[in-house]
mmCIF file of C-alpha atoms in Angstrom:
data_model
loop_
_atom_site.group_PDB
_atom_site.id
_atom_site.type_symbol
_atom_site.label_atom_id
_atom_site.label_comp_id
_atom_site.label_asym_id
_atom_site.label_seq_id
_atom_site.Cartn_x
_atom_site.Cartn_y
_atom_site.Cartn_z
ATOM 1 C CA UNK K 166 0.130 0.096 -0.165
ATOM 2 C CA UNK K 167 0.946 3.495 -0.816
ATOM 3 C CA UNK K 168 2.946 5.330 2.385
ATOM 4 C CA UNK K 169 0.039 7.241 4.274
ATOM 5 C CA UNK K 170 2.055 10.340 3.602
ATOM 6 C CA UNK K 171 2.161 9.701 -0.713
ATOM 7 C CA UNK K 172 -1.476 8.838 -0.478
ATOM 8 C CA UNK K 173 -3.794 11.408 -3.196
ATOM 9 C CA UNK K 174 -7.523 11.736 -3.335
ATOM 10 C CA UNK K 175 -9.249 13.724 -4.961
ATOM 11 C CA UNK K 176 -11.448 16.295 -3.776
ATOM 12 C CA UNK K 177 -14.625 17.777 -5.249
ATOM 13 C CA UNK K 178 -13.163 21.555 -6.838
ATOM 14 C CA UNK K 179 -11.416 24.450 -5.280
ATOM 15 C CA UNK K 180 -13.201 23.543 -1.667
ATOM 16 C CA UNK K 181 -10.849 26.269 0.020
ATOM 17 C CA UNK K 182 -10.539 28.615 -2.700
ATOM 18 C CA UNK K 183 -11.600 31.775 -0.759
ATOM 19 C CA UNK K 184 -8.563 31.690 1.826
ATOM 20 C CA UNK K 185 -5.471 33.429 1.339
ATOM 21 C CA UNK K 186 -3.123 31.165 -0.577
ATOM 22 C CA UNK K 187 0.167 32.058 -2.457
ATOM 23 C CA UNK K 188 -0.375 31.215 -6.207
ATOM 24 C CA UNK K 189 1.212 27.733 -6.729
ATOM 25 C CA UNK K 190 3.993 27.545 -9.999
ATOM 26 C CA UNK K 191 4.523 24.452 -11.141
ATOM 27 C CA UNK K 192 7.270 23.540 -14.041
ATOM 28 C CA UNK K 193 6.288 20.903 -15.953
ATOM 29 C CA UNK K 194 9.038 19.313 -17.113
ATOM 30 C CA UNK K 195 7.815 18.669 -20.476
ATOM 31 C CA UNK K 196 11.249 18.443 -23.201
ATOM 32 C CA UNK K 197 10.728 19.819 -27.095
ATOM 33 C CA UNK K 198 7.473 22.051 -26.665
ATOM 34 C CA UNK K 199 7.585 24.615 -29.279
ATOM 35 C CA UNK K 200 10.764 26.784 -29.264
ATOM 36 C CA UNK K 201 9.272 30.066 -29.955
ATOM 37 C CA UNK K 202 9.940 33.843 -29.046
ATOM 38 C CA UNK K 203 8.059 37.266 -29.866
ATOM 39 C CA UNK K 204 4.989 34.418 -29.976
ATOM 40 C CA UNK K 205 1.224 34.885 -29.419
ATOM 41 C CA UNK K 206 -1.040 33.023 -27.660
ATOM 42 C CA UNK K 207 -5.102 33.154 -26.700
ATOM 43 C CA UNK K 208 -7.108 30.768 -25.160
ATOM 44 C CA UNK K 209 -10.172 29.228 -27.592
ATOM 45 C CA UNK K 210 -12.354 26.475 -25.288
ATOM 46 C CA UNK K 211 -9.702 25.437 -23.037
ATOM 47 C CA UNK K 212 -7.185 25.075 -25.295
ATOM 48 C CA UNK K 213 -4.451 27.142 -26.066
ATOM 49 C CA UNK K 214 -2.931 27.659 -29.765
ATOM 50 C CA UNK K 215 0.096 29.715 -30.259
ATOM 51 C CA UNK K 216 0.557 32.188 -33.689
ATOM 52 C CA UNK K 217 4.011 31.959 -35.106
ATOM 53 C CA UNK K 218 7.229 33.095 -33.560
ATOM 54 C CA UNK K 219 10.402 32.427 -34.804
ATOM 55 C CA UNK K 220 13.773 30.534 -33.413
ATOM 56 C CA UNK K 221 17.277 29.994 -33.862
ATOM 57 C CA UNK K 222 18.535 28.154 -36.670
ATOM 58 C CA UNK K 223 15.270 27.802 -38.431
ATOM 59 C CA UNK K 224 15.047 27.610 -41.623
ATOM 60 C CA UNK K 225 11.347 29.613 -42.256
ATOM 61 C CA UNK K 226 10.330 29.705 -46.012
ATOM 62 C CA UNK K 227 8.450 33.315 -46.152
ATOM 63 C CA UNK K 228 5.757 31.600 -48.406
ATOM 64 C CA UNK K 229 4.781 29.432 -45.983
ATOM 65 C CA UNK K 230 1.679 30.543 -43.810
ATOM 66 C CA UNK K 231 2.143 31.207 -40.326
ATOM 67 C CA UNK K 232 2.742 28.280 -37.895
ATOM 68 C CA UNK K 233 -0.114 27.196 -35.678
ATOM 69 C CA UNK K 234 0.639 24.814 -32.429
ATOM 70 C CA UNK K 235 -2.188 23.871 -29.588
ATOM 71 C CA UNK K 236 -1.957 22.656 -25.783
ATOM 72 C CA UNK K 237 -4.422 20.705 -24.169
ATOM 73 C CA UNK K 238 -4.790 22.325 -21.146
ATOM 74 C CA UNK K 239 -5.524 19.077 -19.429
ATOM 75 C CA UNK K 240 -3.219 16.808 -21.026
ATOM 76 C CA UNK K 241 -0.419 19.274 -21.470
ATOM 77 C CA UNK K 242 0.513 17.560 -25.035
ATOM 78 C CA UNK K 243 1.310 19.981 -27.979
ATOM 79 C CA UNK K 244 0.572 19.498 -31.474
ATOM 80 C CA UNK K 245 1.009 21.402 -34.930
ATOM 81 C CA UNK K 246 -2.637 22.103 -36.246
ATOM 82 C CA UNK K 247 -2.426 22.179 -40.500
ATOM 83 C CA UNK K 248 -4.875 25.203 -41.644
ATOM 84 C CA UNK K 249 -6.185 25.902 -44.874
ATOM 85 C CA UNK K 250 -7.642 29.139 -45.992
ATOM 86 C CA UNK K 251 -10.687 30.810 -48.199
ATOM 87 C CA UNK K 252 -10.514 33.455 -50.392
ATOM 88 C CA UNK K 253 -13.666 36.097 -50.106
ATOM 89 C CA UNK K 254 -15.238 37.161 -53.829
ATOM 90 C CA UNK K 255 -16.595 40.084 -54.901
ATOM 91 C CA UNK K 256 -19.682 38.840 -53.341
ATOM 92 C CA UNK K 257 -17.908 38.617 -50.125
ATOM 93 C CA UNK K 258 -18.815 34.625 -50.525
ATOM 94 C CA UNK K 259 -16.167 32.439 -48.316
ATOM 95 C CA UNK K 260 -15.074 30.026 -51.306
ATOM 96 C CA UNK K 261 -12.056 27.559 -50.663
ATOM 97 C CA UNK K 262 -8.733 28.635 -52.000
ATOM 98 C CA UNK K 263 -6.391 26.416 -53.373
ATOM 99 C CA UNK K 264 -4.656 28.573 -55.391
ATOM 100 C CA UNK K 265 -3.355 31.391 -53.728
ATOM 101 C CA UNK K 266 -3.195 30.270 -50.147
ATOM 102 C CA UNK K 267 -1.250 33.185 -48.918
ATOM 103 C CA UNK K 268 -4.071 35.660 -50.333
ATOM 104 C CA UNK K 269 -5.988 34.651 -46.555
ATOM 105 C CA UNK K 270 -3.351 32.596 -44.721
ATOM 106 C CA UNK K 271 -1.183 35.120 -42.790
ATOM 107 C CA UNK K 272 2.414 35.037 -44.010
ATOM 108 C CA UNK K 273 5.067 33.777 -41.170
ATOM 109 C CA UNK K 274 5.590 36.929 -38.645
ATOM 110 C CA UNK K 275 6.268 37.956 -34.844
ATOM 111 C CA UNK K 276 5.397 40.846 -33.229
ATOM 112 C CA UNK K 277 1.476 40.106 -34.209
ATOM 113 C CA UNK K 278 -1.447 40.544 -31.528
ATOM 114 C CA UNK K 279 -4.241 37.989 -31.481
ATOM 115 C CA UNK K 280 -7.296 38.350 -29.595
ATOM 116 C CA UNK K 281 -9.952 35.939 -28.926
ATOM 117 C CA UNK K 282 -13.960 36.506 -29.440
ATOM 118 C CA UNK K 283 -16.614 34.890 -29.934
ATOM 119 C CA UNK K 284 -14.785 31.352 -30.349
ATOM 120 C CA UNK K 285 -12.408 33.276 -33.164
ATOM 121 C CA UNK K 286 -9.090 34.616 -33.323
ATOM 122 C CA UNK K 287 -8.383 37.457 -35.191
ATOM 123 C CA UNK K 288 -4.773 37.841 -36.197
ATOM 124 C CA UNK K 289 -3.036 41.748 -36.874
ATOM 125 C CA UNK K 290 0.204 43.346 -37.006
ATOM 126 C CA UNK K 291 3.806 41.737 -37.033
ATOM 127 C CA UNK K 292 6.532 41.252 -39.532
ATOM 128 C CA UNK K 293 8.751 39.361 -40.832
ATOM 129 C CA UNK K 294 12.090 40.025 -42.906
ATOM 130 C CA UNK K 295 11.107 39.248 -46.480
ATOM 131 C CA UNK K 296 7.507 40.453 -46.745
ATOM 132 C CA UNK K 297 8.031 43.442 -44.184
ATOM 133 C CA UNK K 298 4.694 44.371 -41.835
ATOM 134 C CA UNK K 299 1.278 43.896 -42.310
ATOM 135 C CA UNK K 300 -2.370 45.930 -42.120
ATOM 136 C CA UNK K 301 -4.211 43.134 -42.827
ATOM 137 C CA UNK K 302 -6.890 41.128 -40.369
ATOM 138 C CA UNK K 303 -7.103 37.833 -39.984
ATOM 139 C CA UNK K 304 -9.350 35.761 -38.492
ATOM 140 C CA UNK K 305 -9.152 31.773 -37.518
ATOM 141 C CA UNK K 306 -11.762 29.547 -36.930
ATOM 142 C CA UNK K 307 -10.387 26.406 -34.092
ATOM 143 C CA UNK K 308 -13.266 24.780 -35.473
ATOM 144 C CA UNK K 309 -12.570 24.293 -39.177
ATOM 145 C CA UNK K 310 -8.786 25.244 -39.035
ATOM 146 C CA UNK K 311 -9.672 27.949 -41.329
ATOM 147 C CA UNK K 312 -8.199 31.215 -41.750
ATOM 148 C CA UNK K 313 -9.741 34.190 -43.392
ATOM 149 C CA UNK K 314 -8.976 37.765 -44.810
ATOM 150 C CA UNK K 315 -11.810 40.230 -42.699
ATOM 151 C CA UNK K 316 -13.296 42.556 -44.905
ATOM 152 C CA UNK K 317 -12.315 46.231 -42.818
ATOM 153 C CA UNK K 318 -13.685 49.377 -44.017
ATOM 154 C CA UNK K 319 -12.484 52.967 -42.304
ATOM 155 C CA UNK K 320 -9.476 53.872 -41.187
ATOM 156 C CA UNK K 321 -6.941 50.941 -41.260
ATOM 157 C CA UNK K 322 -4.004 51.731 -38.846
ATOM 158 C CA UNK K 323 -0.565 51.583 -40.596
ATOM 159 C CA UNK K 324 0.776 47.901 -40.577
ATOM 160 C CA UNK K 325 3.698 47.623 -37.193
ATOM 161 C CA UNK K 326 4.612 45.591 -34.935
ATOM 162 C CA UNK K 327 5.503 45.670 -31.332
ATOM 163 C CA UNK K 328 1.989 46.376 -30.321
ATOM 164 C CA UNK K 329 -0.796 45.543 -28.274
ATOM 165 C CA UNK K 330 -4.078 44.338 -28.698
ATOM 166 C CA UNK K 331 -7.380 43.832 -26.228
ATOM 167 C CA UNK K 332 -10.844 43.343 -26.620
ATOM 168 C CA UNK K 333 -13.363 44.717 -24.794
ATOM 169 C CA UNK K 334 -17.035 44.124 -25.716
ATOM 170 C CA UNK K 335 -17.447 44.601 -29.547
ATOM 171 C CA UNK K 336 -14.374 46.174 -30.321
ATOM 172 C CA UNK K 337 -11.217 45.770 -30.610
ATOM 173 C CA UNK K 338 -7.924 48.502 -29.277
ATOM 174 C CA UNK K 339 -4.695 48.578 -30.718
ATOM 175 C CA UNK K 340 -2.044 50.865 -29.387
ATOM 176 C CA UNK K 341 1.222 51.908 -29.916
ATOM 177 C CA UNK K 342 3.718 49.742 -31.908
ATOM 178 C CA UNK K 343 6.352 50.673 -34.534
ATOM 179 C CA UNK K 344 5.193 51.773 -38.093
ATOM 180 C CA UNK K 345 6.570 49.788 -40.816
ATOM 181 C CA UNK K 346 6.160 52.756 -43.440
ATOM 182 C CA UNK K 347 7.252 55.665 -41.317
ATOM 183 C CA UNK K 348 9.582 53.890 -39.469
ATOM 184 C CA UNK K 349 7.932 55.798 -36.172
ATOM 185 C CA UNK K 350 7.373 54.314 -33.469
ATOM 186 C CA UNK K 351 2.988 55.058 -32.649
ATOM 187 C CA UNK K 352 1.768 56.759 -29.434
ATOM 188 C CA UNK K 353 -1.813 56.531 -31.308
ATOM 189 C CA UNK K 354 -4.770 54.010 -30.277
ATOM 190 C CA UNK K 355 -7.082 52.480 -33.056
ATOM 191 C CA UNK K 356 -10.604 50.237 -32.594
ATOM 192 C CA UNK K 357 -12.499 47.596 -34.813
ATOM 193 C CA UNK K 358 -15.910 47.186 -34.339
ATOM 194 C CA UNK K 359 -16.708 43.171 -34.658
ATOM 195 C CA UNK K 360 -19.878 44.252 -35.552
ATOM 196 C CA UNK K 361 -19.112 46.726 -38.540
ATOM 197 C CA UNK K 362 -16.263 45.361 -39.130
ATOM 198 C CA UNK K 363 -14.717 48.938 -39.323
ATOM 199 C CA UNK K 364 -11.832 50.266 -37.907
ATOM 200 C CA UNK K 365 -11.096 53.798 -37.204
ATOM 201 C CA UNK K 366 -8.917 55.714 -34.701
ATOM 202 C CA UNK K 367 -9.864 56.464 -31.194
ATOM 203 C CA UNK K 368 -9.884 59.768 -30.423
ATOM 204 C CA UNK K 369 -8.169 60.422 -27.300
ATOM 205 C CA UNK K 370 -7.779 63.573 -24.759
ATOM 206 C CA UNK K 371 -5.273 63.792 -21.899
ATOM 207 C CA UNK K 372 -1.401 63.384 -22.081
ATOM 208 C CA UNK K 373 -1.014 59.627 -24.171
ATOM 209 C CA UNK K 374 1.770 56.858 -23.087
ATOM 210 C CA UNK K 375 5.026 57.921 -24.220
ATOM 211 C CA UNK K 376 5.754 56.379 -28.297
ATOM 212 C CA UNK K 377 6.334 52.664 -27.736
ATOM 213 C CA UNK K 378 6.880 49.479 -29.155
ATOM 214 C CA UNK K 379 6.938 46.076 -26.996
ATOM 215 C CA UNK K 380 4.816 47.191 -23.994
ATOM 216 C CA UNK K 381 1.545 45.776 -22.439
ATOM 217 C CA UNK K 382 -2.059 46.154 -22.393
ATOM 218 C CA UNK K 383 -4.468 45.128 -20.682
ATOM 219 C CA UNK K 384 -8.547 45.605 -20.341
ATOM 220 C CA UNK K 385 -10.231 45.361 -16.903
ATOM 221 C CA UNK K 386 -13.596 47.055 -16.379
ATOM 222 C CA UNK K 387 -13.778 50.304 -19.032
ATOM 223 C CA UNK K 388 -10.523 50.775 -18.832
ATOM 224 C CA UNK K 389 -6.697 50.065 -20.966
ATOM 225 C CA UNK K 390 -3.670 49.924 -19.127
ATOM 226 C CA UNK K 391 -0.085 50.058 -20.424
ATOM 227 C CA UNK K 392 2.960 49.181 -19.201
ATOM 228 C CA UNK K 393 6.580 49.259 -19.640
ATOM 229 C CA UNK K 394 7.887 48.263 -23.777
ATOM 230 C CA UNK K 395 10.470 50.725 -25.329
ATOM 231 C CA UNK K 396 10.964 54.755 -26.126
ATOM 232 C CA UNK K 397 13.203 56.705 -27.950
ATOM 233 C CA UNK K 398 14.714 59.841 -26.108
ATOM 234 C CA UNK K 399 13.686 61.479 -29.572
ATOM 235 C CA UNK K 400 10.460 60.813 -29.533
ATOM 236 C CA UNK K 401 8.541 59.203 -32.113
ATOM 237 C CA UNK K 402 11.375 58.003 -33.995
ATOM 238 C CA UNK K 403 13.940 55.467 -33.717
ATOM 239 C CA UNK K 404 17.821 56.707 -32.812
ATOM 240 C CA UNK K 405 19.470 53.521 -30.542
ATOM 241 C CA UNK K 406 18.825 55.810 -27.760
ATOM 242 C CA UNK K 407 16.088 53.739 -25.337
ATOM 243 C CA UNK K 408 14.586 54.756 -23.148
ATOM 244 C CA UNK K 409 11.969 52.434 -20.885
ATOM 245 C CA UNK K 410 9.269 54.396 -18.963
ATOM 246 C CA UNK K 411 8.039 52.699 -15.491
ATOM 247 C CA UNK K 412 5.099 54.606 -14.749
ATOM 248 C CA UNK K 413 1.577 53.059 -15.785
ATOM 249 C CA UNK K 414 -0.931 54.697 -18.447
ATOM 250 C CA UNK K 415 -4.485 54.093 -18.247
ATOM 251 C CA UNK K 416 -7.355 54.651 -20.369
ATOM 252 C CA UNK K 417 -10.992 55.341 -20.477
ATOM 253 C CA UNK K 418 -12.424 52.831 -22.987
ATOM 254 C CA UNK K 419 -15.792 54.812 -22.736
ATOM 255 C CA UNK K 420 -14.512 58.690 -22.459
ATOM 256 C CA UNK K 421 -11.259 58.586 -24.245
ATOM 257 C CA UNK K 422 -9.531 59.956 -21.311
ATOM 258 C CA UNK K 423 -5.892 59.285 -20.307
ATOM 259 C CA UNK K 424 -4.659 59.612 -17.272
ATOM 260 C CA UNK K 425 -1.710 58.637 -14.718
ATOM 261 C CA UNK K 426 -2.820 56.208 -11.557
ATOM 262 C CA UNK K 427 -1.177 57.597 -8.652
ATOM 263 C CA UNK K 428 0.398 54.453 -7.276
ATOM 264 C CA UNK K 429 1.512 53.732 -4.365
ATOM 265 C CA UNK K 430 3.372 49.992 -2.801
ATOM 266 C CA UNK K 431 6.590 48.362 -4.634
ATOM 267 C CA UNK K 432 5.919 48.518 -8.848
ATOM 268 C CA UNK K 433 7.997 46.709 -11.334
ATOM 269 C CA UNK K 434 10.976 48.966 -13.029
ATOM 270 C CA UNK K 435 10.588 50.411 -16.802
ATOM 271 C CA UNK K 436 10.899 46.506 -19.190
ATOM 272 C CA UNK K 437 10.222 45.545 -22.661
ATOM 273 C CA UNK K 438 8.857 42.235 -24.525
ATOM 274 C CA UNK K 439 7.471 41.038 -20.657
ATOM 275 C CA UNK K 440 4.427 39.273 -20.518
ATOM 276 C CA UNK K 441 0.869 40.903 -18.198
ATOM 277 C CA UNK K 442 -1.975 39.205 -17.741
ATOM 278 C CA UNK K 443 -5.027 39.689 -15.576
ATOM 279 C CA UNK K 444 -7.138 37.618 -12.688
ATOM 280 C CA UNK K 445 -9.136 38.516 -10.064
ATOM 281 C CA UNK K 446 -9.477 41.908 -11.378
ATOM 282 C CA UNK K 447 -5.699 42.476 -10.618
ATOM 283 C CA UNK K 448 -3.267 42.863 -12.986
ATOM 284 C CA UNK K 449 0.261 40.912 -13.043
ATOM 285 C CA UNK K 450 3.786 41.612 -14.848
ATOM 286 C CA UNK K 451 5.652 39.349 -15.052
ATOM 287 C CA UNK K 452 9.676 38.946 -16.870
ATOM 288 C CA UNK K 453 11.209 41.357 -19.589
ATOM 289 C CA UNK K 454 14.726 43.044 -20.783
ATOM 290 C CA UNK K 455 15.687 46.208 -19.836
ATOM 291 C CA UNK K 456 17.775 47.605 -22.328
ATOM 292 C CA UNK K 457 19.665 50.489 -20.541
ATOM 293 C CA UNK K 458 21.375 47.390 -18.531
ATOM 294 C CA UNK K 459 21.077 44.540 -20.325
ATOM 295 C CA UNK K 460 19.132 43.120 -17.227
ATOM 296 C CA UNK K 461 16.301 40.083 -18.034
ATOM 297 C CA UNK K 462 14.067 39.449 -15.095
ATOM 298 C CA UNK K 463 11.885 37.033 -13.422
ATOM 299 C CA UNK K 464 9.871 38.897 -11.282
ATOM 300 C CA UNK K 465 6.220 38.947 -10.709
ATOM 301 C CA UNK K 466 4.166 41.700 -9.834
ATOM 302 C CA UNK K 467 -0.042 42.781 -9.169
ATOM 303 C CA UNK K 468 -1.449 45.738 -9.643
ATOM 304 C CA UNK K 469 -4.819 46.401 -7.965
ATOM 305 C CA UNK K 470 -6.807 48.984 -9.490
ATOM 306 C CA UNK K 471 -9.089 49.756 -6.768
ATOM 307 C CA UNK K 472 -6.359 50.727 -4.665
ATOM 308 C CA UNK K 473 -3.380 51.460 -7.636
ATOM 309 C CA UNK K 474 -1.512 49.138 -5.376
ATOM 310 C CA UNK K 475 1.566 47.567 -6.617
ATOM 311 C CA UNK K 476 3.146 44.055 -4.753
ATOM 312 C CA UNK K 477 5.905 41.995 -5.898
ATOM 313 C CA UNK K 478 4.237 38.565 -5.359
ATOM 314 C CA UNK K 479 6.098 35.181 -4.124
ATOM 315 C CA UNK K 480 4.513 31.544 -5.359
ATOM 316 C CA UNK K 481 5.291 28.468 -4.111
ATOM 317 C CA UNK K 482 6.978 26.092 -6.571
ATOM 318 C CA UNK K 483 9.897 27.235 -9.058
ATOM 319 C CA UNK K 484 9.954 30.023 -10.745
ATOM 320 C CA UNK K 485 10.493 30.491 -14.368
ATOM 321 C CA UNK K 486 14.072 31.677 -15.568
ATOM 322 C CA UNK K 487 14.998 35.355 -16.186
ATOM 323 C CA UNK K 488 13.894 35.826 -19.839
ATOM 324 C CA UNK K 489 11.425 38.587 -22.715
ATOM 325 C CA UNK K 490 9.356 37.581 -25.450
ATOM 326 C CA UNK K 491 7.470 34.741 -23.385
ATOM 327 C CA UNK K 492 4.009 34.218 -24.026
ATOM 328 C CA UNK K 493 1.428 33.618 -20.772
ATOM 329 C CA UNK K 494 -1.920 32.261 -21.437
ATOM 330 C CA UNK K 495 -4.770 32.273 -18.393
ATOM 331 C CA UNK K 496 -7.259 29.662 -18.559
ATOM 332 C CA UNK K 497 -9.172 29.308 -15.764
ATOM 333 C CA UNK K 498 -7.344 29.621 -12.173
ATOM 334 C CA UNK K 499 -4.165 28.951 -14.433
ATOM 335 C CA UNK K 500 -1.286 30.771 -15.901
ATOM 336 C CA UNK K 501 0.307 28.850 -19.315
ATOM 337 C CA UNK K 502 4.424 30.454 -19.657
ATOM 338 C CA UNK K 503 6.297 29.179 -21.875
ATOM 339 C CA UNK K 504 8.716 30.133 -25.002
ATOM 340 C CA UNK K 505 10.778 33.116 -24.567
ATOM 341 C CA UNK K 506 15.097 33.684 -24.737
ATOM 342 C CA UNK K 507 16.959 33.977 -21.451
ATOM 343 C CA UNK K 508 20.400 35.065 -21.826
ATOM 344 C CA UNK K 509 23.565 33.139 -22.207
ATOM 345 C CA UNK K 510 27.125 33.590 -20.429
ATOM 346 C CA UNK K 511 30.223 32.586 -21.206
ATOM 347 C CA UNK K 512 32.939 30.381 -19.201
ATOM 348 C CA UNK K 513 33.350 33.932 -17.539
ATOM 349 C CA UNK K 514 29.976 34.584 -16.780
ATOM 350 C CA UNK K 515 30.065 37.177 -19.355
ATOM 351 C CA UNK K 516 26.792 37.508 -21.523
ATOM 352 C CA UNK K 517 27.481 36.364 -24.704
ATOM 353 C CA UNK K 518 23.728 35.812 -25.931
ATOM 354 C CA UNK K 519 20.874 34.435 -26.243
ATOM 355 C CA UNK K 520 18.848 31.328 -26.225
ATOM 356 C CA UNK K 521 15.369 30.203 -26.830
ATOM 357 C CA UNK K 522 12.916 28.475 -24.319
ATOM 358 C CA UNK K 523 11.037 25.171 -24.501
ATOM 359 C CA UNK K 524 9.798 25.253 -20.937
ATOM 360 C CA UNK K 525 6.498 25.295 -19.810
ATOM 361 C CA UNK K 526 5.517 26.140 -16.004
ATOM 362 C CA UNK K 527 1.743 26.673 -14.887
ATOM 363 C CA UNK K 528 0.985 29.690 -12.575
ATOM 364 C CA UNK K 529 -2.171 27.794 -9.979
ATOM 365 C CA UNK K 530 -3.807 30.971 -8.140
ATOM 366 C CA UNK K 531 -6.360 27.982 -6.433
ATOM 367 C CA UNK K 532 -4.610 25.583 -6.994
ATOM 368 C CA UNK K 533 -6.975 21.707 -5.561
ATOM 369 C CA UNK K 534 -5.596 19.498 -3.235
ATOM 370 C CA UNK K 535 -4.666 17.125 -5.769
ATOM 371 C CA UNK K 536 -2.238 19.329 -7.571
ATOM 372 C CA UNK K 537 -0.494 20.002 -4.446
ATOM 373 C CA UNK K 538 -0.259 16.855 -3.528
ATOM 374 C CA UNK K 539 0.961 15.788 -7.407
ATOM 375 C CA UNK K 540 3.418 18.769 -7.209
ATOM 376 C CA UNK K 541 5.232 17.309 -3.741
ATOM 377 C CA UNK K 542 4.749 13.438 -5.633
ATOM 378 C CA UNK K 543 7.188 15.329 -9.031
ATOM 379 C CA UNK K 544 9.736 17.424 -6.795
ATOM 380 C CA UNK K 545 10.425 14.335 -5.062
ATOM 381 C CA UNK K 546 10.407 11.905 -7.383
ATOM 382 C CA UNK K 547 7.334 9.745 -6.029
ATOM 383 C CA UNK K 548 6.068 8.714 -9.299
ATOM 384 C CA UNK K 549 9.138 6.297 -10.159
ATOM 385 C CA UNK K 550 9.540 4.752 -6.414
ATOM 386 C CA UNK K 551 5.414 4.561 -5.810
ATOM 387 C CA UNK K 552 4.442 4.195 -9.411
ATOM 388 C CA UNK K 553 2.684 1.243 -9.158
ATOM 389 C CA UNK K 554 1.192 2.210 -5.650
ATOM 390 C CA UNK K 555 -0.184 5.299 -7.807
ATOM 391 C CA UNK K 556 -4.078 5.072 -9.071
ATOM 392 C CA UNK K 557 -3.783 4.839 -12.659
ATOM 393 C CA UNK K 558 -5.738 7.691 -13.458
ATOM 394 C CA UNK K 559 -3.351 9.839 -11.371
ATOM 395 C CA UNK K 560 -0.231 7.884 -13.027
ATOM 396 C CA UNK K 561 -1.808 8.852 -16.936
ATOM 397 C CA UNK K 562 -1.944 12.984 -15.491
ATOM 398 C CA UNK K 563 1.600 12.169 -13.884
ATOM 399 C CA UNK K 564 2.806 10.808 -17.224
ATOM 400 C CA UNK K 565 0.934 13.777 -19.095
ATOM 401 C CA UNK K 566 3.121 16.621 -17.100
ATOM 402 C CA UNK K 567 6.575 15.041 -16.976
ATOM 403 C CA UNK K 568 6.649 12.830 -20.589
ATOM 404 C CA UNK K 569 8.174 15.023 -23.669
ATOM 405 C CA UNK K 570 6.250 16.602 -26.821
ATOM 406 C CA UNK K 571 7.991 15.471 -30.181
ATOM 407 C CA UNK K 572 7.233 18.947 -32.142
ATOM 408 C CA UNK K 573 10.557 20.778 -31.796
ATOM 409 C CA UNK K 574 13.793 21.327 -33.314
ATOM 410 C CA UNK K 575 17.027 21.324 -30.978
ATOM 411 C CA UNK K 576 17.466 24.054 -28.821
ATOM 412 C CA UNK K 577 19.801 26.816 -30.149
ATOM 413 C CA UNK K 578 21.792 30.012 -29.678
ATOM 414 C CA UNK K 579 21.840 33.249 -31.517
ATOM 415 C CA UNK K 580 23.188 37.116 -30.795
ATOM 416 C CA UNK K 581 20.676 39.323 -31.469
ATOM 417 C CA UNK K 582 19.332 41.978 -28.935
ATOM 418 C CA UNK K 583 16.305 43.596 -30.793
ATOM 419 C CA UNK K 584 12.801 43.184 -29.901
#
């Protein structure tokens, strides 16, 4: 019989979720998950879809469409998704498009955004070195596995990458980024109405955030919060004199007014290519890169808009390594974090480049007793020592949390410092 201290029992629901519990961070030792940075992800139907990004040493055919991977959040299995496209005719009727697939399938890219709306994913912007930046809006149907170009009207935002996008109600709000044609940082806000398929520039008042790219935006209630990103001392044009603003900006999406929350507590320093998400009415910030100090971060902060209070968060379990360009997605009470790049040091301890990451971490705000016990079992390798004593269904779950996927190329190192 399994020793009493190792017995696992399943309890219905999160029976203590209203108590003050430190969030649990789990590192799932799954090798060969997608090696990607500057990746964009979205959760649809409890599944996480990742779109594009890039990894070192990978030879990318610019005529190939953007790649898609899907993570089953119950089994922790990654799968490659093969999508097809369709094209609108003169009457906007959608037909299968076999002759010119790239007309409806977005090309491989990075620095784009993907937002979910009514069970579908909407991809906008981003760039690659062959085709440059895009201003076409693409819609992905996760049931039919089909792309289509959304026919739009109005004032389409100039093509760019490194922007942010959030969906509130029936509208998608887009801010910032680096514009391709004018080679400038943006501080404008655009809005897309899903009901009318119409773009427009969102008229705002007050002082907007500095021109920037690779910042984050989240929506809480009727406000959009902008944090971080890379700006320039000269303003909207890039002179390589980077600056990093640590001030939080808020845009009232009803009135269009920008404001500067008077914050208290311990907040994050300025950074770019970090992650941001919301849970329980709060905003969370993780990781990122401060270029002026060549510093990568592995810290976690929360911001409460009710009190304007910043707090540095401690979690139980192992933290992800310092990194930037990672992806984070909230599914229920869990945050899935994967990918990105981390600094590599040479034998003398001096940073010598960046390495792509293919690890997976899960931050659980309301861990069940079952998940807490599973964490203890995995950390102590009890799933190997006492495998014959663990119930079959639990063994299966432990297997899923530790068995490598098989869809990625080996880890490689590079020496770029952009994004």
